[in-house]
Structure formats: structure tokens, C-alpha cells
Short mmCIF file of C-alpha atoms in Angstrom, two decimals:
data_model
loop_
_atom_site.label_atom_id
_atom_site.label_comp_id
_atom_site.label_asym_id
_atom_site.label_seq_id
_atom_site.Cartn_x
_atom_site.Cartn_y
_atom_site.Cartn_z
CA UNK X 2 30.52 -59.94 54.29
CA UNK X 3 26.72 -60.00 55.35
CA UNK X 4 27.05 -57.14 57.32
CA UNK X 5 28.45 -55.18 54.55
CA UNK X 6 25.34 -55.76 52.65
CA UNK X 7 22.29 -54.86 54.75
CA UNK X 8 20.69 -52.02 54.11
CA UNK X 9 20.72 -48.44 55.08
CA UNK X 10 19.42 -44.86 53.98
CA UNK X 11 22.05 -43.65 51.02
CA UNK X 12 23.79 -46.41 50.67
CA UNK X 13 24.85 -46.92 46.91
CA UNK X 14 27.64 -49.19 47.00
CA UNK X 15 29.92 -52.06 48.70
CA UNK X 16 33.34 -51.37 48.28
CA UNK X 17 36.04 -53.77 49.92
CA UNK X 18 39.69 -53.40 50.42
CA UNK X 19 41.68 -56.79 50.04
CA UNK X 20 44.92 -56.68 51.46
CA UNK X 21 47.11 -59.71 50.80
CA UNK X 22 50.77 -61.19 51.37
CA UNK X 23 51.16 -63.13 48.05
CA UNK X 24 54.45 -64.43 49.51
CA UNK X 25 53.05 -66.50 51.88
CA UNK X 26 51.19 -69.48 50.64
CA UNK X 27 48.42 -69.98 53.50
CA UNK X 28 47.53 -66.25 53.06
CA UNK X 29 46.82 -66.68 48.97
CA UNK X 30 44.99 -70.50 50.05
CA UNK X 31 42.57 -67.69 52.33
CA UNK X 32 42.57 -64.84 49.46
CA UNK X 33 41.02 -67.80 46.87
CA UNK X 34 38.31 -68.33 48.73
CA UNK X 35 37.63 -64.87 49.38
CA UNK X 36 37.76 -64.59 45.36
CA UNK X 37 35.12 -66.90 44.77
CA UNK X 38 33.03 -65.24 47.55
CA UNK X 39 33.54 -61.87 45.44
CA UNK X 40 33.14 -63.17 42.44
CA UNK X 41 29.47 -65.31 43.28
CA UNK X 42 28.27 -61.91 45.06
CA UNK X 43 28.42 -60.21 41.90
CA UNK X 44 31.72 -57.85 42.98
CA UNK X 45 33.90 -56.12 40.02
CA UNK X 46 37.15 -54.48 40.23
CA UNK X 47 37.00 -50.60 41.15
CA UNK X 48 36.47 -48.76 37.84
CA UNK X 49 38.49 -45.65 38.65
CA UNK X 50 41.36 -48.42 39.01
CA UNK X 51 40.19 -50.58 35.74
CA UNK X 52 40.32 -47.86 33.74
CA UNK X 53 44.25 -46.74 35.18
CA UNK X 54 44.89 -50.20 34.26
CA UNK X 55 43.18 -49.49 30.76
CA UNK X 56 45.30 -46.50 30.07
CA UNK X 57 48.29 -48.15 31.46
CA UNK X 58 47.83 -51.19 29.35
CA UNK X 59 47.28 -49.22 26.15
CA UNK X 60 50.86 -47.53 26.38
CA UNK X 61 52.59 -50.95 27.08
CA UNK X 62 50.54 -52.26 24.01
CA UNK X 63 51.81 -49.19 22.18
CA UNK X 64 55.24 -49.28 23.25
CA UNK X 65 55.57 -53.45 22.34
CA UNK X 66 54.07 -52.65 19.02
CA UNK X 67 56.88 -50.34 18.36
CA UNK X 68 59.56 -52.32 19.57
CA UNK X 69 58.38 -55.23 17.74
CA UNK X 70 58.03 -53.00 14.43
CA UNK X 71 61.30 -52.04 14.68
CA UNK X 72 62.62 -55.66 14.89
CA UNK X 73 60.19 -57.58 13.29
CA UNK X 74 58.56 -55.74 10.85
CA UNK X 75 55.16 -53.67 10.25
CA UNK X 76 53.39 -57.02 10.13
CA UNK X 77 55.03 -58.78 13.00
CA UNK X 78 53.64 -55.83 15.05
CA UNK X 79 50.18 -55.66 13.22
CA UNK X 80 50.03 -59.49 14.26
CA UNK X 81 51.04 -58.76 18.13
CA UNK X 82 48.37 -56.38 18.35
CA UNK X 83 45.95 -58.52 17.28
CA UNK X 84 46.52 -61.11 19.86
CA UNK X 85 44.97 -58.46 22.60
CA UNK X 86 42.52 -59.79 24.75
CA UNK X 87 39.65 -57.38 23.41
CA UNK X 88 37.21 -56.08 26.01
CA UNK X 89 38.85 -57.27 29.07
CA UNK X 90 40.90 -54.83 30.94
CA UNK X 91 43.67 -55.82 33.55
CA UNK X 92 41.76 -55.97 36.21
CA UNK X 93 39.39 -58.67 35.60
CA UNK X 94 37.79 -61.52 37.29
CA UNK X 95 38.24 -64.51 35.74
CA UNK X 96 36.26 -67.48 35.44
CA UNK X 97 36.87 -71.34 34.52
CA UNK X 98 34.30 -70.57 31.33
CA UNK X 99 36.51 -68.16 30.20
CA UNK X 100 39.92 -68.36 31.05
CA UNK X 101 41.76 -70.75 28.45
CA UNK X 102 41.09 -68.39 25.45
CA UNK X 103 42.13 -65.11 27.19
CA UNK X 104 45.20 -66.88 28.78
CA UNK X 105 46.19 -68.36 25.10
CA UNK X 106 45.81 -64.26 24.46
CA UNK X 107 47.89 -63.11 26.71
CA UNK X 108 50.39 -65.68 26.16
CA UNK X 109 50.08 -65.04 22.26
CA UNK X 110 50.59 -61.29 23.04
CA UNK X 111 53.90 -62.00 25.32
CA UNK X 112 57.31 -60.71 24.40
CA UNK X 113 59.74 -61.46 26.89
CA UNK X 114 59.00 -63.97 29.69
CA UNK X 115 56.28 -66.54 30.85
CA UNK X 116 56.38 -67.42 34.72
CA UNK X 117 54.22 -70.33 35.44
CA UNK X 118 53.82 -71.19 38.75
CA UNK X 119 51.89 -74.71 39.24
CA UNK X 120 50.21 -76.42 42.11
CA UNK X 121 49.74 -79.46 39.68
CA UNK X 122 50.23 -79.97 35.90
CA UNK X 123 47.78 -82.40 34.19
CA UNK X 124 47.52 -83.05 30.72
CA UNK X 125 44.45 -81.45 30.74
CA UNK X 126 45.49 -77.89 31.52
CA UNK X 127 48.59 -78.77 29.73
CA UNK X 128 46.92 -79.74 26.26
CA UNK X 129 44.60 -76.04 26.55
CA UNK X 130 48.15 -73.71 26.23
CA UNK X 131 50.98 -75.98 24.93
CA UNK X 132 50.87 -75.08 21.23
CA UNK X 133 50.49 -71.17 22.57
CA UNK X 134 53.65 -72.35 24.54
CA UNK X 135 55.65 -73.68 21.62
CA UNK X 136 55.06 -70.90 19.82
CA UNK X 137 56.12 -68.68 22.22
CA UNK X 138 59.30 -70.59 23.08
CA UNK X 139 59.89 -70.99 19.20
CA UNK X 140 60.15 -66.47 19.44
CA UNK X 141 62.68 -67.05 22.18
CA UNK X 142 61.38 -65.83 25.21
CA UNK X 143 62.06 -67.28 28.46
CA UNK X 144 59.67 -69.55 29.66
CA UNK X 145 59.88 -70.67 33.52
CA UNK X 146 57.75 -73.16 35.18
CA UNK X 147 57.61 -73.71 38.59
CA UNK X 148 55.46 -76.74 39.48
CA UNK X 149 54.47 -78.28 43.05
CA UNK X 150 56.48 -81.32 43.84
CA UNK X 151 56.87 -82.36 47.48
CA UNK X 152 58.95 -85.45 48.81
CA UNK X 153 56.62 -86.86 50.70
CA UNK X 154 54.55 -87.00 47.46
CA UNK X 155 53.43 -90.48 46.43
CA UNK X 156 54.58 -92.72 43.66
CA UNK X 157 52.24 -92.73 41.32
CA UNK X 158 51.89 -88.52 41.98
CA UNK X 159 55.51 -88.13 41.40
CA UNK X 160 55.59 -90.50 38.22
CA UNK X 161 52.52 -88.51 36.46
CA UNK X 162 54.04 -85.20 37.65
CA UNK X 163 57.55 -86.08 35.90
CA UNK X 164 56.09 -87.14 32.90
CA UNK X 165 54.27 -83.74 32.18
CA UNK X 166 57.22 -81.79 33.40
CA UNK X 167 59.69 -83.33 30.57
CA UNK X 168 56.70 -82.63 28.22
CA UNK X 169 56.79 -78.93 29.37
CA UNK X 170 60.64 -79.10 29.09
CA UNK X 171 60.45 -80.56 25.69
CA UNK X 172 58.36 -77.89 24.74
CA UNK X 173 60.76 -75.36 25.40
CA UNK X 174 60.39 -74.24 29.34
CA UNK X 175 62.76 -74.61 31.81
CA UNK X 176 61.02 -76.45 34.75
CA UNK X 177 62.08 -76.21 38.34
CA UNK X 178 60.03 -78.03 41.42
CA UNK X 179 59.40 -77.04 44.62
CA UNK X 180 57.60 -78.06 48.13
CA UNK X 181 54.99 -75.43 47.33
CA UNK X 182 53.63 -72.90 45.71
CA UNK X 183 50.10 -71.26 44.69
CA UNK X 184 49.01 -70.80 41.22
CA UNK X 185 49.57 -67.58 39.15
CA UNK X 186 51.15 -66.45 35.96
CA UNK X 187 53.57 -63.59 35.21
CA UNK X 188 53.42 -62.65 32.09
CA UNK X 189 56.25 -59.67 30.66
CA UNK X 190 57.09 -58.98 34.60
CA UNK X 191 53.61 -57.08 34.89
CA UNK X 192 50.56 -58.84 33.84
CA UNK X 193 49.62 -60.96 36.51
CA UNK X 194 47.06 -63.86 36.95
CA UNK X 195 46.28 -64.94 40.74
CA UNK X 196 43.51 -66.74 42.54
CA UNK X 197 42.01 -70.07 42.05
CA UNK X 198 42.23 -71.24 38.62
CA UNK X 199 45.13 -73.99 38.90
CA UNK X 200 46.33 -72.51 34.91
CA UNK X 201 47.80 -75.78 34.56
CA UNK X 202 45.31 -78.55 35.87
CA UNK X 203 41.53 -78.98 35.89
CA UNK X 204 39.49 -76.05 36.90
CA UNK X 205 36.44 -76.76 38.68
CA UNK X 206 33.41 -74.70 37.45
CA UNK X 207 33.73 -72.30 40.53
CA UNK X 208 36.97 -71.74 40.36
CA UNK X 209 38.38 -67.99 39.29
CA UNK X 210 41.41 -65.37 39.60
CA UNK X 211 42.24 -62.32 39.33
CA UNK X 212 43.74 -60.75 35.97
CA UNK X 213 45.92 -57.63 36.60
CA UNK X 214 49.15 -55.43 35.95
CA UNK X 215 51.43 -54.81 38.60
CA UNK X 216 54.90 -54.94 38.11
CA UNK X 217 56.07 -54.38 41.85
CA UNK X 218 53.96 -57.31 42.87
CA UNK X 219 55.34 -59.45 39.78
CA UNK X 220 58.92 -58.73 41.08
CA UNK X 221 57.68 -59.69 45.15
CA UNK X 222 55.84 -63.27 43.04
CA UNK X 223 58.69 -64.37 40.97
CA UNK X 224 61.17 -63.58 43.91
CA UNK X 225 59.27 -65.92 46.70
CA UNK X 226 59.33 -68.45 43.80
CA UNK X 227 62.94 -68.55 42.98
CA UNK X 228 63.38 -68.47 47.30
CA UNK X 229 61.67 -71.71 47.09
CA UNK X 230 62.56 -73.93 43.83
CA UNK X 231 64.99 -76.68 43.54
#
């Protein structure tokens, strides 16, 4: 990226197109690096595309609030709206200062389904979401967990790794393992966290992802998950 910054006559801005396979697990290992690189050098999501996202966002907000009126009551849907994450759009960077209390929002503000996917749990990460967790699982909506779990994986890993999945499982989320897997969140097939921030573990301080809505890519995550899972 040092080229991309030196100077020239007119120049205004750096803008960088990041095309990524999130299917593949080496390729999203390369993109969270690239994250943090962004995210040090000051970089920001396009606006043209933030504020899309903004109006998109707004008429899914809209839309749940009605459904949930309907269903639930004036007040059910008064409290759903409050749960927003207020002034972040989809389309954010993300960083380990930050991201427990606007992933309790967005979990807080989910309707329908939670996809998890893990590349550890610790009890940690676990303790910052589970009672956002229980409450969600207590409003019925599916919660699926997909968690890192290799054979060759050593005792003591797999005996600490079993005892926070039956904690997630007692919670109310139905837990599957597999050989591997990155770390992102679905959240109501759209909203999507991905990048560096293990959402389940212990973030170091440079660690960050990417918050956005994108249902195709959703579909493409949850599908290379289920491919995968035991």
C-alpha cells in the first residue's frame, strides 16, 4: 500500500477495492490482516456505499418494527427499536474497544437467526454476549454456533472447548464443530460481522472486522459453514 500513498499533483484520495473469497479460509486468514492494515492507516468504508447501507438499514429497521408491532405489540416494537446500534452504519470498522456493546446491539435487535461461527470459544468472549444470548434464545430464534474443533486437537484444548460448547448449548444454541472455520457473525441472514475479532474469545487490542449488510454474501457464509460442520 506505500505506493498508493505517495504523493502527486491532484490527488485527493486513496480508494482500494478488496476483493475476497470468504469461502475459503486461507483467503479470509490474508483479508484480516489486510483489515488491520486499513484500519491503522486511517481507511473508512466508501461513503456513497455507507450511506446505501444507511438507507437500506433504515427500511429493514422499519419493516421489523412493523412486523414485531403486529405480533408483539406497540411496545415490543418501541423496545426493538431501541436496541439500534445508534451512529454506526453497516459498514463499519470495528475495533476490540468497541465491539462487545455494539455486538450485544445487534444481537438485542435480532429477530430471526444468530450464526456464530467460532475459531475458539473462551469464557471470556463467552461471558461478554451470553445473557444477550439467553435472551434471544428465550424469543425463539434460532441460534447456530459453529465452533473450531479439529481431531488432532489436544486434550486439554478439546476438554476446555467441550465444556464451553455445552454451556452455549445450555443456553439455548445448537452447537455443531468443525475442522475449521474463520470468525464472523450472521445476524437475520444480512448483517454480517467479518475480520479479526474472534466474537467469541479474547480480542487482542489490534484486532478488528468489518460490520456490514449483505444478504447474498450471508447465504455464500452460512452455506461453506454447513459444507463443513459435523
Amino acid at each position: 500500500m506505500g505506493r498508493l500513498h505517495r504523493e502527486n499533483d491532484g490527488k485527493t484520495e486513496v480508494r482500494v477495492y478488496d476483493y475476497i473469497d470468504v469461502t475459503v479460509p486461507l483467503s479470509a486468514v490474508m483479508y484480516r490482516k489486510r483489515l488491520k492494515a486499513y484500519a491503522n492507516q486511517g481507511y473508512s468504508v466508501n461513503p456513497d456505499h455507507a450511506e446505501k447501507m444507511d438507507m437500506l438499514s433504515a427500511k429493514a429497521e422499519a419493516l421489523r418494527a412493523r412486523m414485531t408491532a403486529a405480533t408483539q405489540g406497540e411496545d415490543a416494537a418501541d423496545a426493538l427499536l431501541d436496541t439500534r446500534s445508534d451512529g454506526l452504519f453497516e459498514g463499519s470498522i470495528v475495533t476490540a474497544t468497541n465491539y462487545a456493546e455494539i455486538l450485544r446491539k445487534d444481537i438485542a435487535g435480532c429477530a430471526r437467526s444468530l450464526i456464530i461461527s467460532a475459531e475458539y470459544v473462551s469464557q471470556q468472549g463467552l461471558s461478554a454476549i451470553d445473557d444477550e444470548l439467553l435472551r434471544l434464545a428465550d424469543r425463539k430464534a434460532l441460534i447456530e454456533v459453529y465452533v473450531r474443533l479439529p481431531a488432532t486437537a489436544a486434550a486439554a484444548t478439546r476438554t476446555r472447548m467441550e465444556r464451553n460448547i455445552n454451556r452455549l448449548r445450555a443456553i439455548g444454541c445448537i452447537v455443531r464443530t468443525a475442522e475449521s472455520c474463520s470468525d464472523f457473525a450472521i445476524i437475520d441472514d444480512g448483517l454480517i460481522w467479518f475480520g479479526g475479532i474472534p466474537l467469541l474469545g479474547n480480542p487482542r487490542s489490534d484486532d478488528c472486522a468489518l460490520r456490514f449488510k449483505d444478504t447474498k454474501i450471508g447465504e455464500n457464509l452460512a452455506d461453506g459453514l454447513k459444507r463443513r460442520s459435523s
